mmCIF file of C-alpha atoms in Angstrom:
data_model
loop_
_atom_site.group_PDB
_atom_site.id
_atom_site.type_symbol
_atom_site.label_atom_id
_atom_site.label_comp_id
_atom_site.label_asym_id
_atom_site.label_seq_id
_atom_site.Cartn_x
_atom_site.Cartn_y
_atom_site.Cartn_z
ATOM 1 C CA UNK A 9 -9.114 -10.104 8.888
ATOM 2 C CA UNK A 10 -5.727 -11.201 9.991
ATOM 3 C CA UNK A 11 -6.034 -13.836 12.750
ATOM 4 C CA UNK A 12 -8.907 -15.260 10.885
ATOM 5 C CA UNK A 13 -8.763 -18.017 7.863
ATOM 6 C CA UNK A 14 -9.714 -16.248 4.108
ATOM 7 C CA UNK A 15 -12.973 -17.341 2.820
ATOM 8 C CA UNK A 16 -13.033 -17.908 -0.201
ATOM 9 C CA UNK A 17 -13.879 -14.837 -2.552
ATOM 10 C CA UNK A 18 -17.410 -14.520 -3.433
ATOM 11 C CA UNK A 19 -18.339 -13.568 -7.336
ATOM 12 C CA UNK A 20 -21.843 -12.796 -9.121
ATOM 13 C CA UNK A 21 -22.923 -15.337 -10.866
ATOM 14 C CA UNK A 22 -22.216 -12.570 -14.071
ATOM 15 C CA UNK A 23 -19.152 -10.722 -14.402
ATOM 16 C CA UNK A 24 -19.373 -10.243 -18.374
ATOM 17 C CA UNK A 25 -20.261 -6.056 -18.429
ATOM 18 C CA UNK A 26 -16.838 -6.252 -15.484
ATOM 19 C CA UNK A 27 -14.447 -8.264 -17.912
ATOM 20 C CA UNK A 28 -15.760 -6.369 -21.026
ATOM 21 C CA UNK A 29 -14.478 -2.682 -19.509
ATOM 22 C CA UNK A 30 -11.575 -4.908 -18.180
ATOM 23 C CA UNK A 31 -10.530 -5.350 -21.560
ATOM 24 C CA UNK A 32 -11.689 -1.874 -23.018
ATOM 25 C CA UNK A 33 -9.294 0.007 -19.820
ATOM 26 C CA UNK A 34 -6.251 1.765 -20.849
ATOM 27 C CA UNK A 35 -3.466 -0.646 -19.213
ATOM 28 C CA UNK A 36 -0.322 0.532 -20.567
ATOM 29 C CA UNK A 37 0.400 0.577 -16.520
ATOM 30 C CA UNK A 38 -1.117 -0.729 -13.369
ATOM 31 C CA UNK A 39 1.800 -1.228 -11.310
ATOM 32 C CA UNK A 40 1.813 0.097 -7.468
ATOM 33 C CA UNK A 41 4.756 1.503 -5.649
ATOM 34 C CA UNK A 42 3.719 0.772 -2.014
ATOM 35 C CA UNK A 43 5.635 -2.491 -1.124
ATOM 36 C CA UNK A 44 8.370 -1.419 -3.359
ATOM 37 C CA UNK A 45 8.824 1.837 -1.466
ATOM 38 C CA UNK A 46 8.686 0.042 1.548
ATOM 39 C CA UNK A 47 11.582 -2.668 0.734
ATOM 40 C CA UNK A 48 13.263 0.699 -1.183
ATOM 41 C CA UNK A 49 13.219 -0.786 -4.460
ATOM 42 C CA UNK A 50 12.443 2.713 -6.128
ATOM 43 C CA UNK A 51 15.551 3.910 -6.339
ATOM 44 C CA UNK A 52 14.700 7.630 -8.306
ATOM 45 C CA UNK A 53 11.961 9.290 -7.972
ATOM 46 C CA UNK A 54 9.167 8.031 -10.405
ATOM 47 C CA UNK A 55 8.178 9.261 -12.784
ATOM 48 C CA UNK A 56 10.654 12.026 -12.234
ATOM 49 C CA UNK A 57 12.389 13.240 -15.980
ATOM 50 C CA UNK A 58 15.861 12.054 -15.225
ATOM 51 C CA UNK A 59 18.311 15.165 -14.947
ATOM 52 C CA UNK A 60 21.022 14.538 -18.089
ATOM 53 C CA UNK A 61 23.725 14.670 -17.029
ATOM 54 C CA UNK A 62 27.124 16.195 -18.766
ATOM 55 C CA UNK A 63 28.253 14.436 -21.237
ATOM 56 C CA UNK A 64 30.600 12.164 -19.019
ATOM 57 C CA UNK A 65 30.070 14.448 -16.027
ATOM 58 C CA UNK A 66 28.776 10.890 -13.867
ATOM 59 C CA UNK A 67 31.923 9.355 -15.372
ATOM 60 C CA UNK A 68 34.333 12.249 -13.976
ATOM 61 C CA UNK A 69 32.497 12.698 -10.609
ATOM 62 C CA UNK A 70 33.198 8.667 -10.367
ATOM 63 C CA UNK A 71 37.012 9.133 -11.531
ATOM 64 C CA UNK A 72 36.994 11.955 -9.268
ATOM 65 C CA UNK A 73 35.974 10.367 -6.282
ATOM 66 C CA UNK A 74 38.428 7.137 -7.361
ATOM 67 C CA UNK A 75 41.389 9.450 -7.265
ATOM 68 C CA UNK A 76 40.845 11.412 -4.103
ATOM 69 C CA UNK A 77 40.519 8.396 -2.160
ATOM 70 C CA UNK A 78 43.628 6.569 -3.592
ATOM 71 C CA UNK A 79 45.349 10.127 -3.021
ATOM 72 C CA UNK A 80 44.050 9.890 0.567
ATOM 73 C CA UNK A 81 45.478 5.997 0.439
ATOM 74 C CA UNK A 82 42.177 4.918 2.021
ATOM 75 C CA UNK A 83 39.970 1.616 1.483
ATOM 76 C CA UNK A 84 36.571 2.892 0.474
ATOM 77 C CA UNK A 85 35.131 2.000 3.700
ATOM 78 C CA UNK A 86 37.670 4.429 5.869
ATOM 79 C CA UNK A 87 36.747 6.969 2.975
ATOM 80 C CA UNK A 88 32.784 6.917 3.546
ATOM 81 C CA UNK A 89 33.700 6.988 6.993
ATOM 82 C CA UNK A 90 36.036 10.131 7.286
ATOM 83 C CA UNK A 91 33.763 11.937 5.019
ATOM 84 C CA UNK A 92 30.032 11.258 6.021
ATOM 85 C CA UNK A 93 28.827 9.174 3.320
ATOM 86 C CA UNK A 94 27.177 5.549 3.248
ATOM 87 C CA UNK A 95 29.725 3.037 1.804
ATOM 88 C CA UNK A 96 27.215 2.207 -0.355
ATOM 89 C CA UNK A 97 26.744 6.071 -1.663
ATOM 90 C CA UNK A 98 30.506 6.020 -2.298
ATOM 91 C CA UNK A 99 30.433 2.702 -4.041
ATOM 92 C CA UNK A 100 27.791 3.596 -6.466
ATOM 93 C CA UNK A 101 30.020 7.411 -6.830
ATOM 94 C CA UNK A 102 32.753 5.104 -7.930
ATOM 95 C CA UNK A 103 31.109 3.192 -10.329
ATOM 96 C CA UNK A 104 28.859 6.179 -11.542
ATOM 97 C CA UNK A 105 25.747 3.691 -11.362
ATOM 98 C CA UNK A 106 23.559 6.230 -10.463
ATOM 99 C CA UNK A 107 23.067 10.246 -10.059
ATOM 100 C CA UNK A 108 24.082 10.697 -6.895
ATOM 101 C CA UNK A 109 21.245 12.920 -4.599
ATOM 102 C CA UNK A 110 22.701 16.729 -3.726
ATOM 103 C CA UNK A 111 23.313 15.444 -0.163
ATOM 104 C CA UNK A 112 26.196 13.223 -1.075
ATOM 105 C CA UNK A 113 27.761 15.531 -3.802
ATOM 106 C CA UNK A 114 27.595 18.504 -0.508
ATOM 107 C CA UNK A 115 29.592 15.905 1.402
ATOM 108 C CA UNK A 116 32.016 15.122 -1.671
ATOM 109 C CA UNK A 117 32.060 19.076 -2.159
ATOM 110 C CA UNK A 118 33.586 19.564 1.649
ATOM 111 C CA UNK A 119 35.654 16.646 2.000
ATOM 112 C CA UNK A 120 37.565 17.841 -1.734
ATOM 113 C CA UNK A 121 37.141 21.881 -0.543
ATOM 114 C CA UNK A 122 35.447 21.968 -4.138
ATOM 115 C CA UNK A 123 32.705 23.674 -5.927
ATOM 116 C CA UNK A 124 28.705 22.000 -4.427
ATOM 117 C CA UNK A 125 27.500 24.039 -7.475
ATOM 118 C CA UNK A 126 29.946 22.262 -10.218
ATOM 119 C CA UNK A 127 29.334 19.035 -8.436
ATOM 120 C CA UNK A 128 25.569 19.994 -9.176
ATOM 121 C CA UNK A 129 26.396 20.626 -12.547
ATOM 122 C CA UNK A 130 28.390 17.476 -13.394
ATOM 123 C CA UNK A 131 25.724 15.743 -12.000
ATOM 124 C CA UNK A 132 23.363 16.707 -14.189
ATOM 125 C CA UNK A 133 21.015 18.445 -11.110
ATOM 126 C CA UNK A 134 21.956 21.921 -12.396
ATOM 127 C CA UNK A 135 21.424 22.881 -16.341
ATOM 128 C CA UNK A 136 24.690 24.984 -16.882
ATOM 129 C CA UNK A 137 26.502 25.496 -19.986
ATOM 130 C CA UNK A 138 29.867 25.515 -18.974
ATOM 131 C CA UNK A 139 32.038 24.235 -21.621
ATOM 132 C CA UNK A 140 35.804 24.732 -19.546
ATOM 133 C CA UNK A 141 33.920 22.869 -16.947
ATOM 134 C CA UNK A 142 33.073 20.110 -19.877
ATOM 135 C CA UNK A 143 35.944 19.822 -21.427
ATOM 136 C CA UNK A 144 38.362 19.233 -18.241
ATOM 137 C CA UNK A 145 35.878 16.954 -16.952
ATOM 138 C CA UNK A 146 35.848 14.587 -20.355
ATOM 139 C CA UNK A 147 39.170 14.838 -20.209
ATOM 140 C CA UNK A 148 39.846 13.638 -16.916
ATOM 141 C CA UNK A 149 37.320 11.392 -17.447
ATOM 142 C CA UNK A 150 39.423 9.823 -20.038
ATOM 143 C CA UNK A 151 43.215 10.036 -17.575
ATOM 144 C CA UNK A 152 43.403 6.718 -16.074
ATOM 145 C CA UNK A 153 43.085 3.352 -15.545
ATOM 146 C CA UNK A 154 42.142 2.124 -12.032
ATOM 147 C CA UNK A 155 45.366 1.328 -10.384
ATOM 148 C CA UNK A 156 46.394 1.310 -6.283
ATOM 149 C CA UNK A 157 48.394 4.008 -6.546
ATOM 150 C CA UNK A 158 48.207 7.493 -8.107
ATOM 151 C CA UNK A 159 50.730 7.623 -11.331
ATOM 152 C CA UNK A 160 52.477 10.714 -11.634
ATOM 153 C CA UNK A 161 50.369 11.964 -14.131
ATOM 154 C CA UNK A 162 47.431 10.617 -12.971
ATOM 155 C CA UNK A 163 47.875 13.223 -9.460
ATOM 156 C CA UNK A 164 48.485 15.808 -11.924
ATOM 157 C CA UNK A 165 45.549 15.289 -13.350
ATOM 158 C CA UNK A 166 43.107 14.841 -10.069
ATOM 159 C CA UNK A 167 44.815 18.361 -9.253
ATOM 160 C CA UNK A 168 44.205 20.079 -12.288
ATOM 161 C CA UNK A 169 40.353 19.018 -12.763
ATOM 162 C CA UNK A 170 39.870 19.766 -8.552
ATOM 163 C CA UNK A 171 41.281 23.488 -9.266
ATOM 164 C CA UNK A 172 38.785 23.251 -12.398
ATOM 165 C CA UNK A 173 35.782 22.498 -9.602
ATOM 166 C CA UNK A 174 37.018 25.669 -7.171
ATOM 167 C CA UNK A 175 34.609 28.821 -7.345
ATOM 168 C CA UNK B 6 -6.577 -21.416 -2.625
ATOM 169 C CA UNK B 7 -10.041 -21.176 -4.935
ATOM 170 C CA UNK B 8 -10.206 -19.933 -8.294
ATOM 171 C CA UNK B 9 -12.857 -18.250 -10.574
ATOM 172 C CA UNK B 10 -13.602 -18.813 -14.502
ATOM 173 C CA UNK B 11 -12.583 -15.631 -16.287
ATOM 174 C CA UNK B 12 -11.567 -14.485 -19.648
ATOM 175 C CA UNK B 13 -8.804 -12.238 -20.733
ATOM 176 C CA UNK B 14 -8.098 -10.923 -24.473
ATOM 177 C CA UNK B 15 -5.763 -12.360 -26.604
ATOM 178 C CA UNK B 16 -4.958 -9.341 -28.458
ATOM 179 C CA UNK B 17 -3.256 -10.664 -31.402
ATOM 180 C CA UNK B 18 -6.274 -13.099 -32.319
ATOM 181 C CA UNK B 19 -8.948 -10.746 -30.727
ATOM 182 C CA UNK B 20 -10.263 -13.821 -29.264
ATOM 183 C CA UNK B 21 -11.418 -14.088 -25.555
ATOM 184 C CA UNK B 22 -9.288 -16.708 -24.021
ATOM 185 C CA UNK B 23 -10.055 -18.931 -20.628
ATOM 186 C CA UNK B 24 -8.673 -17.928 -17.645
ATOM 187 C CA UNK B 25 -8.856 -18.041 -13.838
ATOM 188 C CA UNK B 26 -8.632 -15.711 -10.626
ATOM 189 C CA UNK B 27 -6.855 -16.920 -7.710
ATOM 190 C CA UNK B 28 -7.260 -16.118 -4.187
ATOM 191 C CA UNK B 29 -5.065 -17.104 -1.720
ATOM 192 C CA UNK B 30 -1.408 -17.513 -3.358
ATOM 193 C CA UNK B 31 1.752 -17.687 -1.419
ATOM 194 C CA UNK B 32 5.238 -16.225 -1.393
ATOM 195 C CA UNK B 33 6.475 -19.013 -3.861
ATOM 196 C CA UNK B 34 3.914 -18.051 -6.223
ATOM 197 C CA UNK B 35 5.195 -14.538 -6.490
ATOM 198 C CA UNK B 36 8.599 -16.368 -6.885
ATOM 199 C CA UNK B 37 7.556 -18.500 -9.471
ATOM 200 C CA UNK B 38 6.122 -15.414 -11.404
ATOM 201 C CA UNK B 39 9.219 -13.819 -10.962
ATOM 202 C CA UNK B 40 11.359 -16.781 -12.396
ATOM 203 C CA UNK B 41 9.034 -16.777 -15.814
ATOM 204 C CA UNK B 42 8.933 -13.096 -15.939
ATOM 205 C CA UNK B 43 12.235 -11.639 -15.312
ATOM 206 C CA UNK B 44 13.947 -12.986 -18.567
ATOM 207 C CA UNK B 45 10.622 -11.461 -20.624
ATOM 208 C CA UNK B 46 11.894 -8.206 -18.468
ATOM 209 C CA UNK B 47 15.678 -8.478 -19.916
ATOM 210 C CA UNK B 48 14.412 -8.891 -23.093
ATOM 211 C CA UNK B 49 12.265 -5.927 -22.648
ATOM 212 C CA UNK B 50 15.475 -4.026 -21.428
ATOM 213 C CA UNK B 51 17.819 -5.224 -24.004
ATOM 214 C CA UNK B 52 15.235 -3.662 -27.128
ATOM 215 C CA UNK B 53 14.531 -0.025 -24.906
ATOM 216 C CA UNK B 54 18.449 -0.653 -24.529
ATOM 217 C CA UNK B 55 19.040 -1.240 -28.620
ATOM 218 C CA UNK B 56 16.690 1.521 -29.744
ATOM 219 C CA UNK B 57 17.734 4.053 -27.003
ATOM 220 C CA UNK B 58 14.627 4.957 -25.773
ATOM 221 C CA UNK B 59 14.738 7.458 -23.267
ATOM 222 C CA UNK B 60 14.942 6.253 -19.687
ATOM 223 C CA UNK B 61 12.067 7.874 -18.960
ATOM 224 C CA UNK B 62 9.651 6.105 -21.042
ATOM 225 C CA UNK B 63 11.101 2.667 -19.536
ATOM 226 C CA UNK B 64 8.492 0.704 -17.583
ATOM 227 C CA UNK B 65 9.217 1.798 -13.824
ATOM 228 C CA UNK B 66 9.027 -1.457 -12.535
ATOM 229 C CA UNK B 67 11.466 -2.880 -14.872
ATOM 230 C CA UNK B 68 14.329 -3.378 -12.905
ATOM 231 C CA UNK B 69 12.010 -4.954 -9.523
ATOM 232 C CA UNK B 70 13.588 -8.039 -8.689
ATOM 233 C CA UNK B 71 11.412 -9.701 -6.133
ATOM 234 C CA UNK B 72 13.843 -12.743 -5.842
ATOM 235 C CA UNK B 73 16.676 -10.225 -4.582
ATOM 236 C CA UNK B 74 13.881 -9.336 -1.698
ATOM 237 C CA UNK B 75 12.801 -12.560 -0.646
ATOM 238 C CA UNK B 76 14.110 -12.223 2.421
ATOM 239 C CA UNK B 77 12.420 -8.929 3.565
ATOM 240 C CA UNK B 78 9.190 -10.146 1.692
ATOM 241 C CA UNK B 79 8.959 -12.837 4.772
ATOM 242 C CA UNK B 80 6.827 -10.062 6.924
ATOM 243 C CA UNK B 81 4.472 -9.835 4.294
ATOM 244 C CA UNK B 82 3.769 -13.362 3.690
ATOM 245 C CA UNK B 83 0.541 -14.141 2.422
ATOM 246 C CA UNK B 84 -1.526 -17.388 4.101
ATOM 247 C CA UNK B 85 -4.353 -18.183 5.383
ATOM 248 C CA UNK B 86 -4.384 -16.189 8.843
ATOM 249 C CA UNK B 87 -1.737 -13.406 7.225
ATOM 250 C CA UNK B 88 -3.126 -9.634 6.845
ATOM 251 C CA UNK B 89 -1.791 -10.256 3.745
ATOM 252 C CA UNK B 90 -3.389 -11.989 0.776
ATOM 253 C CA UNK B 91 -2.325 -12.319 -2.572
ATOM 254 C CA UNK B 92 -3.991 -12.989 -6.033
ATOM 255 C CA UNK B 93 -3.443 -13.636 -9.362
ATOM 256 C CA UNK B 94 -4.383 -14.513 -12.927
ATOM 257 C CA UNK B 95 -3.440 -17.328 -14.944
ATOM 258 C CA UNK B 96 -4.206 -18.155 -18.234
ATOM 259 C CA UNK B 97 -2.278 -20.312 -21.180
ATOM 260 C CA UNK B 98 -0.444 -21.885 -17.816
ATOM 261 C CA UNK B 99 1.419 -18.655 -16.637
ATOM 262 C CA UNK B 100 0.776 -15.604 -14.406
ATOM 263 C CA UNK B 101 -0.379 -13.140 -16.552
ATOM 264 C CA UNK B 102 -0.557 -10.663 -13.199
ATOM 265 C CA UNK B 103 -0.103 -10.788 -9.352
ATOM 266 C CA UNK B 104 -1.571 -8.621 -6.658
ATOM 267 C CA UNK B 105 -1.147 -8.509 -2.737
ATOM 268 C CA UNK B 106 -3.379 -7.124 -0.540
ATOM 269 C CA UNK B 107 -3.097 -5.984 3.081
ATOM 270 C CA UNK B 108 -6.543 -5.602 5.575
ATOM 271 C CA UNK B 109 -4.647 -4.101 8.622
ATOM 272 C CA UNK B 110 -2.685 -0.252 8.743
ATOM 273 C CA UNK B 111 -3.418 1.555 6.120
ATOM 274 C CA UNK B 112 -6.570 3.411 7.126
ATOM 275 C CA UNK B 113 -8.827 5.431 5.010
ATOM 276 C CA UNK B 114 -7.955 9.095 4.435
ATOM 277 C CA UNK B 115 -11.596 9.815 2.312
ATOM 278 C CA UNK B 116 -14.516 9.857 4.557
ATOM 279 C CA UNK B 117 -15.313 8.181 6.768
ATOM 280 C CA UNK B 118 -11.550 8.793 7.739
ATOM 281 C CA UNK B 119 -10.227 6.107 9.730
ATOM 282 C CA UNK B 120 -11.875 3.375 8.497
ATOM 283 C CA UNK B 121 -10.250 0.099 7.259
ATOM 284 C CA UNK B 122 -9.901 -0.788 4.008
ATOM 285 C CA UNK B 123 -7.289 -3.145 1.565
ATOM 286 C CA UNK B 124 -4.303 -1.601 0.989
ATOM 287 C CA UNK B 125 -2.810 -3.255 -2.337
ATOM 288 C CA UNK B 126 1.166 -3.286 -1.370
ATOM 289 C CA UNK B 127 1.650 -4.315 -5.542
ATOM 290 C CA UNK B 128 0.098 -4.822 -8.435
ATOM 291 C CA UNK B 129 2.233 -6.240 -11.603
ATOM 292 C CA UNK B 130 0.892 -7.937 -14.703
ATOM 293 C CA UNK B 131 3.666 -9.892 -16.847
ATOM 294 C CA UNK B 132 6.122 -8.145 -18.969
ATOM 295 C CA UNK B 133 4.446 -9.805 -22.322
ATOM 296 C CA UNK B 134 1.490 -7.921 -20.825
ATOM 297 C CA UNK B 135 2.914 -4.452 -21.296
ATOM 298 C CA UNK B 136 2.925 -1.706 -23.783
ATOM 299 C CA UNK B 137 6.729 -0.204 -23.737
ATOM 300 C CA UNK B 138 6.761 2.600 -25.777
ATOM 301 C CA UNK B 139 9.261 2.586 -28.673
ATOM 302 C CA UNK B 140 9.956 -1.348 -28.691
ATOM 303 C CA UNK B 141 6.976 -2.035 -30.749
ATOM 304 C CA UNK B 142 5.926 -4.521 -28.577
ATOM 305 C CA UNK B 143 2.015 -4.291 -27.700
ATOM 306 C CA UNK B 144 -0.061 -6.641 -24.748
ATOM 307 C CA UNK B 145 -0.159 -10.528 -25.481
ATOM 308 C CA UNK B 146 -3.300 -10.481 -23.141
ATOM 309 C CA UNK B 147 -5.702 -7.382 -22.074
ATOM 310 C CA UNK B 148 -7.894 -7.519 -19.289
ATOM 311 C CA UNK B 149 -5.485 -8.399 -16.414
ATOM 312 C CA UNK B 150 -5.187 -5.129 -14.463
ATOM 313 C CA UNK B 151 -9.009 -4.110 -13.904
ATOM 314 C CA UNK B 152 -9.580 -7.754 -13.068
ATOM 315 C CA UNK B 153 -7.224 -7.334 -10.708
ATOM 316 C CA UNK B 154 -8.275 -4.833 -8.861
ATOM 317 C CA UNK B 155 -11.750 -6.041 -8.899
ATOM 318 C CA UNK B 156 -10.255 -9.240 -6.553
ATOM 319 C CA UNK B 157 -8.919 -6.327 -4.105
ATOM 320 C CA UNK B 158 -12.347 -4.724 -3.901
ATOM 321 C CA UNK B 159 -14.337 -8.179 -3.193
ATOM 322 C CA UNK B 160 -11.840 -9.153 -0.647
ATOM 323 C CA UNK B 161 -12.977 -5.280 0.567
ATOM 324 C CA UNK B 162 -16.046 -6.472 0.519
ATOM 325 C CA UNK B 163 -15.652 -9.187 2.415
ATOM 326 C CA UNK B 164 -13.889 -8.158 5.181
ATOM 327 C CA UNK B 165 -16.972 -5.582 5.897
ATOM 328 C CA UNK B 166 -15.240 -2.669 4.565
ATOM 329 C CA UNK B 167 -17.670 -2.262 1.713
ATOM 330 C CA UNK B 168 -15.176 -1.903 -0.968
ATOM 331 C CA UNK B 169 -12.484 0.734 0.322
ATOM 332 C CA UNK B 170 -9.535 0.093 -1.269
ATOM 333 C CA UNK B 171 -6.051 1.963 -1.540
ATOM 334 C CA UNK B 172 -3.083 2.228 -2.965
ATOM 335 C CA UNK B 173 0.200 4.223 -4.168
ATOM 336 C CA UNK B 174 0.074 3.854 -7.806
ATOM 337 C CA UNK B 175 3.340 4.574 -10.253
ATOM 338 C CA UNK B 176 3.661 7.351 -12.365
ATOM 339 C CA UNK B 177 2.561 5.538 -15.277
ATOM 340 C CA UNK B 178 -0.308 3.974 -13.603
ATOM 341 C CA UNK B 179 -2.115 6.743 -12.376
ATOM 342 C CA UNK B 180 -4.577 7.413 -15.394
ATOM 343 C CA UNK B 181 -5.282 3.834 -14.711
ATOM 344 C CA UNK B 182 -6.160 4.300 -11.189
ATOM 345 C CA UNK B 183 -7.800 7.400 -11.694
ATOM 346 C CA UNK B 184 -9.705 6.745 -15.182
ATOM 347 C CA UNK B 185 -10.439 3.219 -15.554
ATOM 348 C CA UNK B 186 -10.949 2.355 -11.313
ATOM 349 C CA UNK B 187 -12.819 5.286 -10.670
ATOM 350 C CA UNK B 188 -10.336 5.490 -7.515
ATOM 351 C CA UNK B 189 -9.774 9.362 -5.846
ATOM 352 C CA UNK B 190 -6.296 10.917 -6.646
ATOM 353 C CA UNK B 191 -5.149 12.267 -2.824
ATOM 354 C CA UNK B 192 -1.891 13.350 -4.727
ATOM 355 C CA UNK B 193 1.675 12.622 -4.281
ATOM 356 C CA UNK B 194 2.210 11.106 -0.632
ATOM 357 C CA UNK B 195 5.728 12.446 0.742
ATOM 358 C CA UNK B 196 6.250 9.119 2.649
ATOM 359 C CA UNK B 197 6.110 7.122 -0.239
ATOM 360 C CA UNK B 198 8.502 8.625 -2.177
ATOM 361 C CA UNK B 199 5.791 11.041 -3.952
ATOM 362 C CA UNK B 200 4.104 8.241 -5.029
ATOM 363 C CA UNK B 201 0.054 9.366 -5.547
ATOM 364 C CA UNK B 202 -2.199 8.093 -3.366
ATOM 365 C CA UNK B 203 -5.412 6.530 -4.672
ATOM 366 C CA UNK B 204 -8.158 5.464 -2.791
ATOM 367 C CA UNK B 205 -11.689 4.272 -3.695
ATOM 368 C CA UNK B 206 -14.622 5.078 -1.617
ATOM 369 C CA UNK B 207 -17.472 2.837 -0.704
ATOM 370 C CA UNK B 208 -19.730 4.388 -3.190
ATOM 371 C CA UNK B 209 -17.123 3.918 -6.158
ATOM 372 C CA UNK B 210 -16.430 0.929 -4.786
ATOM 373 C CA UNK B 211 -20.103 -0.211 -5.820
ATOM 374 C CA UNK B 212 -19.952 1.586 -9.065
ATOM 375 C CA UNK B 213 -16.918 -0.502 -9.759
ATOM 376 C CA UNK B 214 -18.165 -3.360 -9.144
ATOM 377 C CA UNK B 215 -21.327 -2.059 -11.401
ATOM 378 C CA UNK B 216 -23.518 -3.328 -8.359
ATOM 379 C CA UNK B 217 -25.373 -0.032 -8.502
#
């Protein structure tokens, strides 16, 4: 008990029926969550199947995101902060590290006055053949380098794929 | 720290090799484990990487990186008057797994509700240990996980709460949990990210230990 000194553990004097089922068991995985859950080192749901998805739909969300905020001319941190997200949420958006959860994308959806439902689908949450949708998104995907400031083309481009992610 | 004469299998050979179960590690233990193990991990990584196996057949606790958490691992510092406790097995020189234990907060939710038990906060063997599918790769050594979990139900047993153990087990582990420990699936527990919640009862507890 806490407070108290561990004795040490006691064994029988034979453990050989113990290590033989030890070996026999199934292990192809024994790990436990609870300590990892608690420092929130699980960072999807286990187990979960992840959600594919579009072909470069993570890629355009990230471009996406990259674009607005230069449009807006703010530093990521006055971004998060105008629009309700975690700097980290927006950081990983940027960098398309991971699928972002529907909360953040309804965020993104307001602060851009775009589609939550295409967001949904670029992100892979929502199965949704929409090959327009597809095609402007690899295609913006593909527009730009990162730079400070928007190129001419490159605002052309962030306008065309946000009228692609209206209703 | 005391340690117990064991054997694990070495697979390849089929040969039952010398081991030994520890009882009382520290924090730097876990550390050390995690030095030796995380470039095994990368390697792991770089083959599911190489032959594209889907993400979801990836070992889920791949990309754990107990280093990065040192810090917020100080609360749960095993010694010798922590709630905490952690154990391993060691054999050929190196951690072949790692498990810590906690005797205060996680109460039992089988009957008799409310009762104390050891809540295992993680269990990981070593990456050389596991069976990735679609990397070819089988165990070096069997026998690690049962073994233990067998540590986590004598320290049970010690502490007076004949055997109760519990724990959130990963996706992967829960045939484990449920088949090979005997342990009670209480089903996916909200507050730990849907994790299942296993528990073993004080009469599976003695079946376990085969003390029946």
């Amino acid at each position: 008990m806490a407070g108290t000194p561990h004795k040490p553990l006691r064994f029988p004097s034979n453990r050989e029926n113990l290590i033989a089922r030890a070996i026999a068991a199934d292990e192809a995985g024994v790990s436990v969550g609870g300590l990892a859950a608690e420092l929130g080192m699980l960072r999807e749901a286990p187990g979960a199947e992840p959600r594919p998805p579009t072909s470069c739909g993570l890629d355009a969300l990230a471009r996406l995101v990259q674009f607005a905020r230069r449009d807006h001319a703010l530093a990521p941190d006055q971004f998060a902060s105008r629009f309700g997200l975690d700097l980290r949420e927006l950081v990983d958006l940027e960098s398309a590290r991971n699928v972002p959860e529907p909360r953040v994308l309804h965020q993104l959806s307001v602060a851009l006055k775009v589609s939550y439902e295409k967001l949904l689908v670029l992100a892979g949450h929502r199965v949704h053949r929409d090959e327009t949708l597809e095609r402007e998104a690899l295609r913006f995907a593909a527009s730009s380098r990162p730079m400070d400031k928007l190129s001419k083309s490159e605002s052309q481009a962030l306008h065309d794929f946000i009228r692609a992610l209206h209703d | 720290m005391s340690t117990h004469a064991t054997k694990l299998k070495h697979v390849a050979t089929g040969k039952l090799v010398d081991a030994e179960l520890h009882d009382s590690l520290s924090l730097d233990d876990l550390l050390d484990a995690e030095a030796l193990w995380a470039p095994a991990k990368i390697q792991i990584a770089r083959e599911l990487l190489n032959r594209s196996v889907p993400r979801s057949e990836w070992p889920q606790s791949l990309h754990w990186n107990w280093a990065e958490k040192a810090i917020t691992l100080k609360p749960y510092a095993p010694g010798p008057f922590s709630a905490y406790r952690l154990f391993g097995l060691r054999a050929e020189e190196r951690w072949q797994g790692l498990l810590l234990g906690c005797c205060v907060g996680h109460p039992t939710r089988l009957a008799p509700v409310g009762r104390d038990l050891v809540y295992v906060e993680f269990v990981e063997t070593a990456p050389w240990n596991w069976q990735p599918s679609g990397i070819g790769q089988g165990p070096l050594f069997k026998g690690t996980g049962l073994q233990l979990v067998e540590l986590a139900v004598r320290w049970s047993e010690d502490l007076d709460f004949r055997g109760r153990v519990g724990l959130h087990s990963l996706p992967q582990a829960d045939s484990f949990y449920r088949g090979a420990c005997g342990m009670s699936d209480l089903g996916p527990d909200p507050k730990y990210r849907q994790l299942r919640y296993f528990e073993l009862d004080e009469s599976h507890a003695r079946t376990f230990l085969e003390e029946n």
